[in-house]
mmCIF file of C-alpha atoms and ligand atoms in Angstrom:
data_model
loop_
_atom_site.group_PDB
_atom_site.id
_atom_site.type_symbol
_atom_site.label_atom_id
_atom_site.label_comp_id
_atom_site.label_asym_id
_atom_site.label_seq_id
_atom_site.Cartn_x
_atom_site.Cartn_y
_atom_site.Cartn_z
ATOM 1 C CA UNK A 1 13.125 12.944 7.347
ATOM 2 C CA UNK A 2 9.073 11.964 8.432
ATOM 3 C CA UNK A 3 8.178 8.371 8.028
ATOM 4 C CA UNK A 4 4.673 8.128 7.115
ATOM 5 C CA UNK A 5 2.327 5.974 9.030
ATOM 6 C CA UNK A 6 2.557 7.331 11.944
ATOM 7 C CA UNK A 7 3.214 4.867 13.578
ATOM 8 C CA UNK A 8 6.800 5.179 15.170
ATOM 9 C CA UNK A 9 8.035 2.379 13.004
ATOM 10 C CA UNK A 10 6.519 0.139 15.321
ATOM 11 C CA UNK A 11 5.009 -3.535 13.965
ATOM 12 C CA UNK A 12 1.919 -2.358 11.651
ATOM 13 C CA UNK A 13 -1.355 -3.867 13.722
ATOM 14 C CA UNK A 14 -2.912 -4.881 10.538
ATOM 15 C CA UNK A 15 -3.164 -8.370 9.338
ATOM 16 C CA UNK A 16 -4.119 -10.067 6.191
ATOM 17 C CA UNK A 17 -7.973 -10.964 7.758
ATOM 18 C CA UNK A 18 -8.347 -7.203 8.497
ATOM 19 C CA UNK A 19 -8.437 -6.303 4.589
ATOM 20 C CA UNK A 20 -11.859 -7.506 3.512
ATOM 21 C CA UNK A 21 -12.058 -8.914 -0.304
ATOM 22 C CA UNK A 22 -8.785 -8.826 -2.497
ATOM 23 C CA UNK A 23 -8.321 -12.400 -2.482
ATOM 24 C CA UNK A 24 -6.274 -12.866 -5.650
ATOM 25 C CA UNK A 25 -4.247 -9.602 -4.236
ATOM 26 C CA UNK A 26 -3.771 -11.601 -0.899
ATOM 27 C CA UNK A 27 -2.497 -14.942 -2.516
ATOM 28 C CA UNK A 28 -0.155 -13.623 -4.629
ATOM 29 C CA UNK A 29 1.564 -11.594 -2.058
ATOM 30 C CA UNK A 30 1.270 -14.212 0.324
ATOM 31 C CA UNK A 31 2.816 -16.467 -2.015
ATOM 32 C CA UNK A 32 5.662 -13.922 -2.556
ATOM 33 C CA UNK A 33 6.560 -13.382 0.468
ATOM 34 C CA UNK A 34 7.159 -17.028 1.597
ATOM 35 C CA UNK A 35 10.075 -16.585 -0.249
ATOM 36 C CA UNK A 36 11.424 -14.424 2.259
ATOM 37 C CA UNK A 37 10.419 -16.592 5.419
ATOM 38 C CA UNK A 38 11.853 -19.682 3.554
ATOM 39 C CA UNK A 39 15.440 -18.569 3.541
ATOM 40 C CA UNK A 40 17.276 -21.862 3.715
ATOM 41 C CA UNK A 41 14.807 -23.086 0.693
ATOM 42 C CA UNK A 42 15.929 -20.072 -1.202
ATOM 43 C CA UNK A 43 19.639 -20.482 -1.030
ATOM 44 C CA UNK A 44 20.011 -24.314 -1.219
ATOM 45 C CA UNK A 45 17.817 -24.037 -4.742
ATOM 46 C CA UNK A 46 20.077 -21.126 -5.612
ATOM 47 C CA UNK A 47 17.102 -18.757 -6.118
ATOM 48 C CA UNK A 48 17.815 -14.972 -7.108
ATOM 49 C CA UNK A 49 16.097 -13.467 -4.117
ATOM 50 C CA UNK A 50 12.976 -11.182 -4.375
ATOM 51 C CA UNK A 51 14.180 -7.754 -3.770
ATOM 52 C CA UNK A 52 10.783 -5.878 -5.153
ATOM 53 C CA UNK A 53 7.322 -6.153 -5.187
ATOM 54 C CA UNK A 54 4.623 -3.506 -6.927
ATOM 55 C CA UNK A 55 1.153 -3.222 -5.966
ATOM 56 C CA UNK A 56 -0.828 -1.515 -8.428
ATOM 57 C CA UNK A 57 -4.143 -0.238 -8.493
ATOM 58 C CA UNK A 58 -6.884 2.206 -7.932
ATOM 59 C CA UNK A 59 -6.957 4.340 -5.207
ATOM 60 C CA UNK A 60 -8.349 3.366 -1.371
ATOM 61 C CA UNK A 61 -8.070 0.230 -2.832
ATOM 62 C CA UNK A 62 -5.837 -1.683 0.613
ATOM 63 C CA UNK A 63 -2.516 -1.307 -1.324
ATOM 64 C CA UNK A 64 -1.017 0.395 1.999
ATOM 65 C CA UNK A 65 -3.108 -2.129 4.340
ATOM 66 C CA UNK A 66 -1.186 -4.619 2.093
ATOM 67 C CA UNK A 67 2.309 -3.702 2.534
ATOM 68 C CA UNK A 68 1.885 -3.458 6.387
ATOM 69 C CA UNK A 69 0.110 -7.028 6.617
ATOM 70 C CA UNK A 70 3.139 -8.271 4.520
ATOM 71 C CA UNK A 71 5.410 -6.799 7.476
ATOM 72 C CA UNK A 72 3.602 -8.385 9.625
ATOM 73 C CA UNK A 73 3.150 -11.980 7.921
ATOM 74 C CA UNK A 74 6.907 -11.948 7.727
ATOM 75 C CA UNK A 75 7.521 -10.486 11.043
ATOM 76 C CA UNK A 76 9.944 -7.417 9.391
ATOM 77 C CA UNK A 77 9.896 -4.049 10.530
ATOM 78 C CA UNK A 78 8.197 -1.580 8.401
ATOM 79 C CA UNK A 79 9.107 1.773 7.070
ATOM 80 C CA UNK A 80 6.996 3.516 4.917
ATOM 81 C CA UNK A 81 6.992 7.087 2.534
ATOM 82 C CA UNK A 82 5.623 8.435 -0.318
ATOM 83 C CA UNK A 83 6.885 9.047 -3.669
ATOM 84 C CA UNK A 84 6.274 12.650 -3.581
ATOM 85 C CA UNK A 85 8.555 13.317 -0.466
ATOM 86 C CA UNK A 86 11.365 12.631 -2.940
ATOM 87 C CA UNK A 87 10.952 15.066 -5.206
ATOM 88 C CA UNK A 88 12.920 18.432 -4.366
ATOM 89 C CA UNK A 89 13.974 21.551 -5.484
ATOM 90 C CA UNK A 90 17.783 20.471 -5.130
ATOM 91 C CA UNK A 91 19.482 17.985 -6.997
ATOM 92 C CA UNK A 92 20.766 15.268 -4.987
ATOM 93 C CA UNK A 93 18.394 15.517 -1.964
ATOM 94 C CA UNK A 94 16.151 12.906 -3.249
ATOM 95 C CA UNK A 95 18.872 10.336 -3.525
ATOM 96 C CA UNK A 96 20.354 10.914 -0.396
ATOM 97 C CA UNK A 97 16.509 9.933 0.925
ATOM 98 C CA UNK A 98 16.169 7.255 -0.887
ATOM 99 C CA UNK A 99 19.628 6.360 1.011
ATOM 100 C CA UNK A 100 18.376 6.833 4.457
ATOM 101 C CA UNK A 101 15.094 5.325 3.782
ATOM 102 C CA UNK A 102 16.725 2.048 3.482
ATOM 103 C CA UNK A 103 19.569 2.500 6.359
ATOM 104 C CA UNK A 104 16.541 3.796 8.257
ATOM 105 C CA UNK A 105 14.995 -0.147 7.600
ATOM 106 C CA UNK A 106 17.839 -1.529 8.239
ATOM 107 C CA UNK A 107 18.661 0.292 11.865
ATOM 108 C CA UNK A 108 15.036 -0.405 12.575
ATOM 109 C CA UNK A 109 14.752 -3.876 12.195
ATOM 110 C CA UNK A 110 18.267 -4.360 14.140
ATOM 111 C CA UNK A 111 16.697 -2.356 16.880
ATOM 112 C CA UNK A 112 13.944 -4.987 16.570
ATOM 113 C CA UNK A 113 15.493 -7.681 16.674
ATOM 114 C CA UNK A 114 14.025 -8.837 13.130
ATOM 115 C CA UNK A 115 16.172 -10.702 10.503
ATOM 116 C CA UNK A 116 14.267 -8.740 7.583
ATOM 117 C CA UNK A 117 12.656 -5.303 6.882
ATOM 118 C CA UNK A 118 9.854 -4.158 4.343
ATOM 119 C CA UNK A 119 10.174 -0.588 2.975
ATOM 120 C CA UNK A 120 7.328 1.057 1.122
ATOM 121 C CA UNK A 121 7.043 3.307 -0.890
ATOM 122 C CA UNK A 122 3.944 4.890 -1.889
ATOM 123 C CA UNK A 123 2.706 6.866 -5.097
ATOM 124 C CA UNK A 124 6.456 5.123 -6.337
ATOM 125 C CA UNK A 125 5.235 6.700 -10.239
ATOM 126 C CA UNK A 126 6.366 10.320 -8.751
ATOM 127 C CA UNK A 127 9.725 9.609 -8.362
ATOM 128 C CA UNK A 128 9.512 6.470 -10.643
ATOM 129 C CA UNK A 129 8.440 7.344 -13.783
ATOM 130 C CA UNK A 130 9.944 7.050 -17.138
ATOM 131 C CA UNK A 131 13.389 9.178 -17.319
ATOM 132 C CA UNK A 132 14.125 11.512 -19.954
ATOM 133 C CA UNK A 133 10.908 12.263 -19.805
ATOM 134 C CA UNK A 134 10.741 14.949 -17.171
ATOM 135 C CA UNK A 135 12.846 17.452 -19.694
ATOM 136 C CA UNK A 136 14.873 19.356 -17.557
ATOM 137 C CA UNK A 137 14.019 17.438 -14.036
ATOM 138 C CA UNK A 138 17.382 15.775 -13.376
ATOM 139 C CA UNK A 139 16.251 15.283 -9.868
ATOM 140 C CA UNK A 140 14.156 12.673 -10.731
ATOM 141 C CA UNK A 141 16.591 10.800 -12.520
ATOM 142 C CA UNK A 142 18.573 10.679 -9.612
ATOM 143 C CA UNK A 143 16.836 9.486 -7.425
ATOM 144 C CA UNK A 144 15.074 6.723 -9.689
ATOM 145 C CA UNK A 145 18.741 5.796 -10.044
ATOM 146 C CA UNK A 146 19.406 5.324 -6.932
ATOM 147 C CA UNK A 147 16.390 3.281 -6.146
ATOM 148 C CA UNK A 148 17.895 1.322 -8.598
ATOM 149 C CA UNK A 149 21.187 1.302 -6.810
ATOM 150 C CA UNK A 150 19.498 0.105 -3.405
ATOM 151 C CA UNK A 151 17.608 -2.235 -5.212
ATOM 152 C CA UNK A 152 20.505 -4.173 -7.055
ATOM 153 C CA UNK A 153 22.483 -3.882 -3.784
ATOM 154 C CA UNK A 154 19.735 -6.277 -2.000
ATOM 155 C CA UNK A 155 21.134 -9.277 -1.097
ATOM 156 C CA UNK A 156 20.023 -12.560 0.680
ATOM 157 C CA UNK A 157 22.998 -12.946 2.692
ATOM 158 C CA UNK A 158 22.785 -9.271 4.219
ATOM 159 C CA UNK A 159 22.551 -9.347 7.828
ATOM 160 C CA UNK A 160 19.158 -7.286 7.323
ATOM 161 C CA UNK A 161 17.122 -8.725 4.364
ATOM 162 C CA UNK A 162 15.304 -5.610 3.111
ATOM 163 C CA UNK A 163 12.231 -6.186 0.749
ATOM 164 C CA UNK A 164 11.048 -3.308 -1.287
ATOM 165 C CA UNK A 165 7.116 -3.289 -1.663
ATOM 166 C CA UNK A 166 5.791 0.048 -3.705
ATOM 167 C CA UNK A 167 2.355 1.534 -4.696
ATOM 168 C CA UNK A 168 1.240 2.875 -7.600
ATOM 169 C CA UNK A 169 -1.903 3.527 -9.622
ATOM 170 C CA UNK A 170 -0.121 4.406 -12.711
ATOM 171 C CA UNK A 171 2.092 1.147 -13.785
ATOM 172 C CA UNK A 172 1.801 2.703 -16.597
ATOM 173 C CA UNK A 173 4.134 5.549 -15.922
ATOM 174 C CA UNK A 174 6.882 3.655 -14.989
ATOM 175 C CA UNK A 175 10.326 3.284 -16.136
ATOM 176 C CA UNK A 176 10.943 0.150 -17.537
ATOM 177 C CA UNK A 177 14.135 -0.026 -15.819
ATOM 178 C CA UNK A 178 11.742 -0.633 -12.600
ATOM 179 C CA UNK A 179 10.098 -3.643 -13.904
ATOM 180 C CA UNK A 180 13.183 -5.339 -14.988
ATOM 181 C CA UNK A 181 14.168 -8.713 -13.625
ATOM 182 C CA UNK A 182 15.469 -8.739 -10.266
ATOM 183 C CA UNK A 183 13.905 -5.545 -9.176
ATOM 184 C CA UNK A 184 9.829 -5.209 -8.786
ATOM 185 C CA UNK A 185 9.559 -8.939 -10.125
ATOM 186 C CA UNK A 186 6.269 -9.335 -8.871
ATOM 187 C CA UNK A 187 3.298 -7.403 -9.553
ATOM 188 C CA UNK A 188 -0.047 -7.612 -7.803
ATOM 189 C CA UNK A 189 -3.275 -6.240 -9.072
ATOM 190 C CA UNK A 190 -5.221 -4.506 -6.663
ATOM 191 C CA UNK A 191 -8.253 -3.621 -7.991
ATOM 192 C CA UNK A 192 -11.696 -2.121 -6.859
ATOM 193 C CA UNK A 193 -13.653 -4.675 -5.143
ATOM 194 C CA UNK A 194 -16.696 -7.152 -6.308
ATOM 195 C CA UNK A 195 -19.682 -7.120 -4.419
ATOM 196 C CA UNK A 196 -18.132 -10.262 -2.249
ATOM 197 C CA UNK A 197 -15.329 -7.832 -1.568
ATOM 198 C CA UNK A 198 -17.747 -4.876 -0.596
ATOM 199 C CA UNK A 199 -19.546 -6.913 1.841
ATOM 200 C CA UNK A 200 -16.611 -7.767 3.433
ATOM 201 C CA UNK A 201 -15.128 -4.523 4.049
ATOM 202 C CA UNK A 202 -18.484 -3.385 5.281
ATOM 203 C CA UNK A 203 -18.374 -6.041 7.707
ATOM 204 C CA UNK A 204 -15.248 -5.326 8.883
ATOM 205 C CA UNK A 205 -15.410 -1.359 9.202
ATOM 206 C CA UNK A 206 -19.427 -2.051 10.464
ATOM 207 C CA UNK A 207 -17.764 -4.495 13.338
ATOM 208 C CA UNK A 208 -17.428 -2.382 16.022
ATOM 209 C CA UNK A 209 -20.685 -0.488 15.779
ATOM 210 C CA UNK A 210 -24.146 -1.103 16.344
ATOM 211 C CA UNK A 211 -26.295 -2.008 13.370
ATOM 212 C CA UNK A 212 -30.260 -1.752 13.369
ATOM 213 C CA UNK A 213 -32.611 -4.529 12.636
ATOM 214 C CA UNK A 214 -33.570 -3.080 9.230
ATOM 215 C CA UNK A 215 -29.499 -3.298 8.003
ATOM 216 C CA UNK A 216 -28.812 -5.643 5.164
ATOM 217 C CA UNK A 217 -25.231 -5.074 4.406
ATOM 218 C CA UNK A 218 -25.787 -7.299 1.711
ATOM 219 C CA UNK A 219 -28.205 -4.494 0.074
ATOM 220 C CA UNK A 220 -25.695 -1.882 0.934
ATOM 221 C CA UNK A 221 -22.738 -3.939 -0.882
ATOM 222 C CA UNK A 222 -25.166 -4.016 -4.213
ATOM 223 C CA UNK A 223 -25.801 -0.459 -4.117
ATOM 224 C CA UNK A 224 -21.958 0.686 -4.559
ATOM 225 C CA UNK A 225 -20.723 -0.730 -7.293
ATOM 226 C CA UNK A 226 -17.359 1.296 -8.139
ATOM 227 C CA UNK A 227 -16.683 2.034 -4.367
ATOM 228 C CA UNK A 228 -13.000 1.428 -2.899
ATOM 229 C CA UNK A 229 -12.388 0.067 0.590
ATOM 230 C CA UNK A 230 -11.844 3.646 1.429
ATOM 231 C CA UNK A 231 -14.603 4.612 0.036
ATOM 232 C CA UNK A 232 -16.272 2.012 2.040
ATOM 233 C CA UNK A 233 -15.289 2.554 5.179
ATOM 234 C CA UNK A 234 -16.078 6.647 4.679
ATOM 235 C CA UNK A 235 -19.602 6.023 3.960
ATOM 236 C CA UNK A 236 -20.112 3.417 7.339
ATOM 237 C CA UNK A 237 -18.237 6.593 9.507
ATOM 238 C CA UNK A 238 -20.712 8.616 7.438
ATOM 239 C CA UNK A 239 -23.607 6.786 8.343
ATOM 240 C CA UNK A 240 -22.658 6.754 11.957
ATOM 241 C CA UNK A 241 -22.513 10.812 12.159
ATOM 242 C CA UNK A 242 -25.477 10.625 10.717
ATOM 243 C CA UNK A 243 -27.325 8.524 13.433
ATOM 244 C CA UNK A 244 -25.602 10.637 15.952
ATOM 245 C CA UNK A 245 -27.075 13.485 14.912
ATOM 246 C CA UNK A 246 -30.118 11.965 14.861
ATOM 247 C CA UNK A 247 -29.842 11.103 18.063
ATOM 248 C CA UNK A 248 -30.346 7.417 17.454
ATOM 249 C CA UNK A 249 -28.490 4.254 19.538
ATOM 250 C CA UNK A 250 -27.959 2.504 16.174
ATOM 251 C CA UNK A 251 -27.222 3.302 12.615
ATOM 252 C CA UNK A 252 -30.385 2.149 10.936
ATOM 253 C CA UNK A 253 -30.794 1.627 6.984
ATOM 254 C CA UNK A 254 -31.715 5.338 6.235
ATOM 255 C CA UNK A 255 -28.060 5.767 7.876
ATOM 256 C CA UNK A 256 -26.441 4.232 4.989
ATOM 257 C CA UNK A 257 -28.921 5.486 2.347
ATOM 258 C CA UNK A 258 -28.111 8.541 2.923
ATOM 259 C CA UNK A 259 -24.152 8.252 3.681
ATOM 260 C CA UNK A 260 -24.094 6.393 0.022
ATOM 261 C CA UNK A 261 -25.523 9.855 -1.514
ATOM 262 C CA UNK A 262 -23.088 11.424 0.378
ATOM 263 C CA UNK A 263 -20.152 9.832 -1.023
ATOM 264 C CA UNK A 264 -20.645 9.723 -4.599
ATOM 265 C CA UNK A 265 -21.677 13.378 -4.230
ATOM 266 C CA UNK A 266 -17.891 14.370 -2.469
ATOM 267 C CA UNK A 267 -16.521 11.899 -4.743
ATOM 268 C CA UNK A 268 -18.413 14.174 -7.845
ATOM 269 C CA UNK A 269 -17.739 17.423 -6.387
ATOM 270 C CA UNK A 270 -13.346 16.178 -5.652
ATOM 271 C CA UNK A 271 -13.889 15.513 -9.556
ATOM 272 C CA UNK A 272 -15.244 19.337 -10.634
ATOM 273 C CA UNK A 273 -12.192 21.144 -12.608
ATOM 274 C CA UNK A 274 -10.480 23.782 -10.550
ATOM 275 C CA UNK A 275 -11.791 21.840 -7.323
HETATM 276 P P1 LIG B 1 -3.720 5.039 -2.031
HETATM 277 O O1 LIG B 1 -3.385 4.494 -3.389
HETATM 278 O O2 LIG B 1 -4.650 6.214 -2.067
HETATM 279 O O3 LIG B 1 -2.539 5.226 -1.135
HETATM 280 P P2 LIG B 1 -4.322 2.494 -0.846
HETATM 281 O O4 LIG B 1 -4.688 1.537 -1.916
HETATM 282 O O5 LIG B 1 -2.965 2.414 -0.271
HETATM 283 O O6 LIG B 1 -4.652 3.955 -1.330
HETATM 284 P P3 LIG B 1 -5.201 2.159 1.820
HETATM 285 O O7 LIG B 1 -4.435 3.338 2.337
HETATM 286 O O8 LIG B 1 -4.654 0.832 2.108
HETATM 287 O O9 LIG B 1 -5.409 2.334 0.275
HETATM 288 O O10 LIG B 1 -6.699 2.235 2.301
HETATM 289 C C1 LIG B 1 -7.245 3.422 2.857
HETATM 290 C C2 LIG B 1 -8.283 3.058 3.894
HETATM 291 O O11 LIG B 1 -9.416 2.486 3.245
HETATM 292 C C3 LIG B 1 -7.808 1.999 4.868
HETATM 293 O O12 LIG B 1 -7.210 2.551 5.994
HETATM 294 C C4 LIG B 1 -9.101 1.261 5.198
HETATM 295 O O13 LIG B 1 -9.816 1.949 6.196
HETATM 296 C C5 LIG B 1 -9.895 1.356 3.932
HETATM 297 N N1 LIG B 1 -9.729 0.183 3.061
HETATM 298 C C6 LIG B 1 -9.244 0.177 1.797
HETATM 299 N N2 LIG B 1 -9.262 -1.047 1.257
HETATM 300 C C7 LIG B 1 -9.742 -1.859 2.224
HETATM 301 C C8 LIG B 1 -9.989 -3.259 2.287
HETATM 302 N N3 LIG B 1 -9.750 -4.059 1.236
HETATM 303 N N4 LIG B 1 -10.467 -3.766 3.444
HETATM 304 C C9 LIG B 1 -10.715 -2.965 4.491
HETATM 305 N N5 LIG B 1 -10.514 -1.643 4.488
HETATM 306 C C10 LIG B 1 -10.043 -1.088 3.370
#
């Protein structure tokens, strides 16, 4: 069973300064999450521990960057997968995932040496979404019960505190059951960034490459309204193809003009039916 990410299950690099804008997004989770580090606070008030967390929003929009910066702010290890890798032909199969996903988080973080471990899931609305209404997709129901399962079994006095932090861009879709008290308690709004927030990611994706004299990023951060930080940081690796092509040293302001056109025309094109 593939982990996502890619990244072995080793500590996520990113931290909360690498996502540019979402500053209400940051806070919140922030602010949730000091629940876990405070543990001692947590039990002497007799708090019912935070078991889940759902980050919803568009697309591109950092949910993912999120998650891993959480792992890292609380120093947990991280596993990671999507909704969709749930979903499966045979009934019972997606359960017995969602088991393993959470042993998995809790073998890694021993392995670690951390007291706590964040799992993520992903696109959560695939194998989330409202039951009964799937006619004839028991699977589903499954394994959205045993999500449930996992999630009522989370306790603070576990020798592996597991957090679970999902992603969806459909809250909508999802079974109430989810949203319940003492499972996704918390939800954080990730939404597409202001023009503050698209000057920021620019920054950040534009930090490690050489800029021309004529490059306002400022200009560039006015000119795409409705972009997402992925969006964002395709149109600056746009840009630099483009001055590499043109043989330049450094990405200059026709760069970006052009790499703006670029995106909105593969973001139209993704759109056209049957594409
Ligand atoms: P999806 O819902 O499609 O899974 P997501 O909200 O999880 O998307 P991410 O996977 O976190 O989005 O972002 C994709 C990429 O876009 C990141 O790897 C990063 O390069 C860029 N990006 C998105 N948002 C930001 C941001 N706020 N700051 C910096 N980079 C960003």
């Amino acid at each position: 069973f593939a982990v996502m990410g890619g990244d072995g299950g080793r500590q996520p690099a990113v931290v909360f300064d690498d996502i540019g804008g979402q500053e209400v997004a940051k806070n919140e989770l922030r602010e949730a999450l000091e629940f876990i580090r405070d543990l001692d606070g947590i039990r002497r008030l007799g708090i019912r521990p935070l078991k889940g967390i759902l980050l919803a929003g568009p697309p591109g929009t950092g949910k993912t960057l999120l998650a891993k910066a959480a792992a890292r702010f609380t120093d947990s290890a991280f596993v990671a997968a999507s909704g969709s890798e749930f979903v499966e032909m045979y009934v019972g199969v997606g359960a017995q995932r969602i088991r393993q996903l959470f042993k998995q988080a809790r073998s890694l973080a021993r392995k670690q040496g951390k007291a706590s471990a964040i799992v993520f899931i992903d696109e959560i609305e695939v194998l989330g979404g409202k039951r009964g209404q799937n006619a004839g997709h028991l699977e589903y129901d499954q394994t959205l019960n045993e999500l449930l399962v996992q999630m009522d079994g989370l306790a603070t006095d576990d020798e592996v505190r597991v957090l679970l932090i999902a992603a969806t861009n459909r809250a909508d879709m999802l079974d109430p059951a989810l949203l319940r008290p003492g499972r996704f308690d918390r939800q954080v709004q990730v939404d597409l960034p202001d023009k503050t927030g698209r000057l920021q990611i620019l920054g950040l994706h534009a930090r490690n490459k050489p800029l021309a004299a004529d490059v306002d990023l400022a200009t560039v951060a006015a000119d795409t309204f409705g972009f997402s930080g992925a969006h964002l940081e395709s149109l600056v690796n746009e840009a630099a193809i483009a001055a590499l092509r043109d043989g330049a040293q450094e990405i200059s302001a026709c760069h970006l003009k052009g790499a703006i056109d670029k995106v909105i025309l593969g973001e139209k094109l993704d759109r056209l039916p049957g594409a």
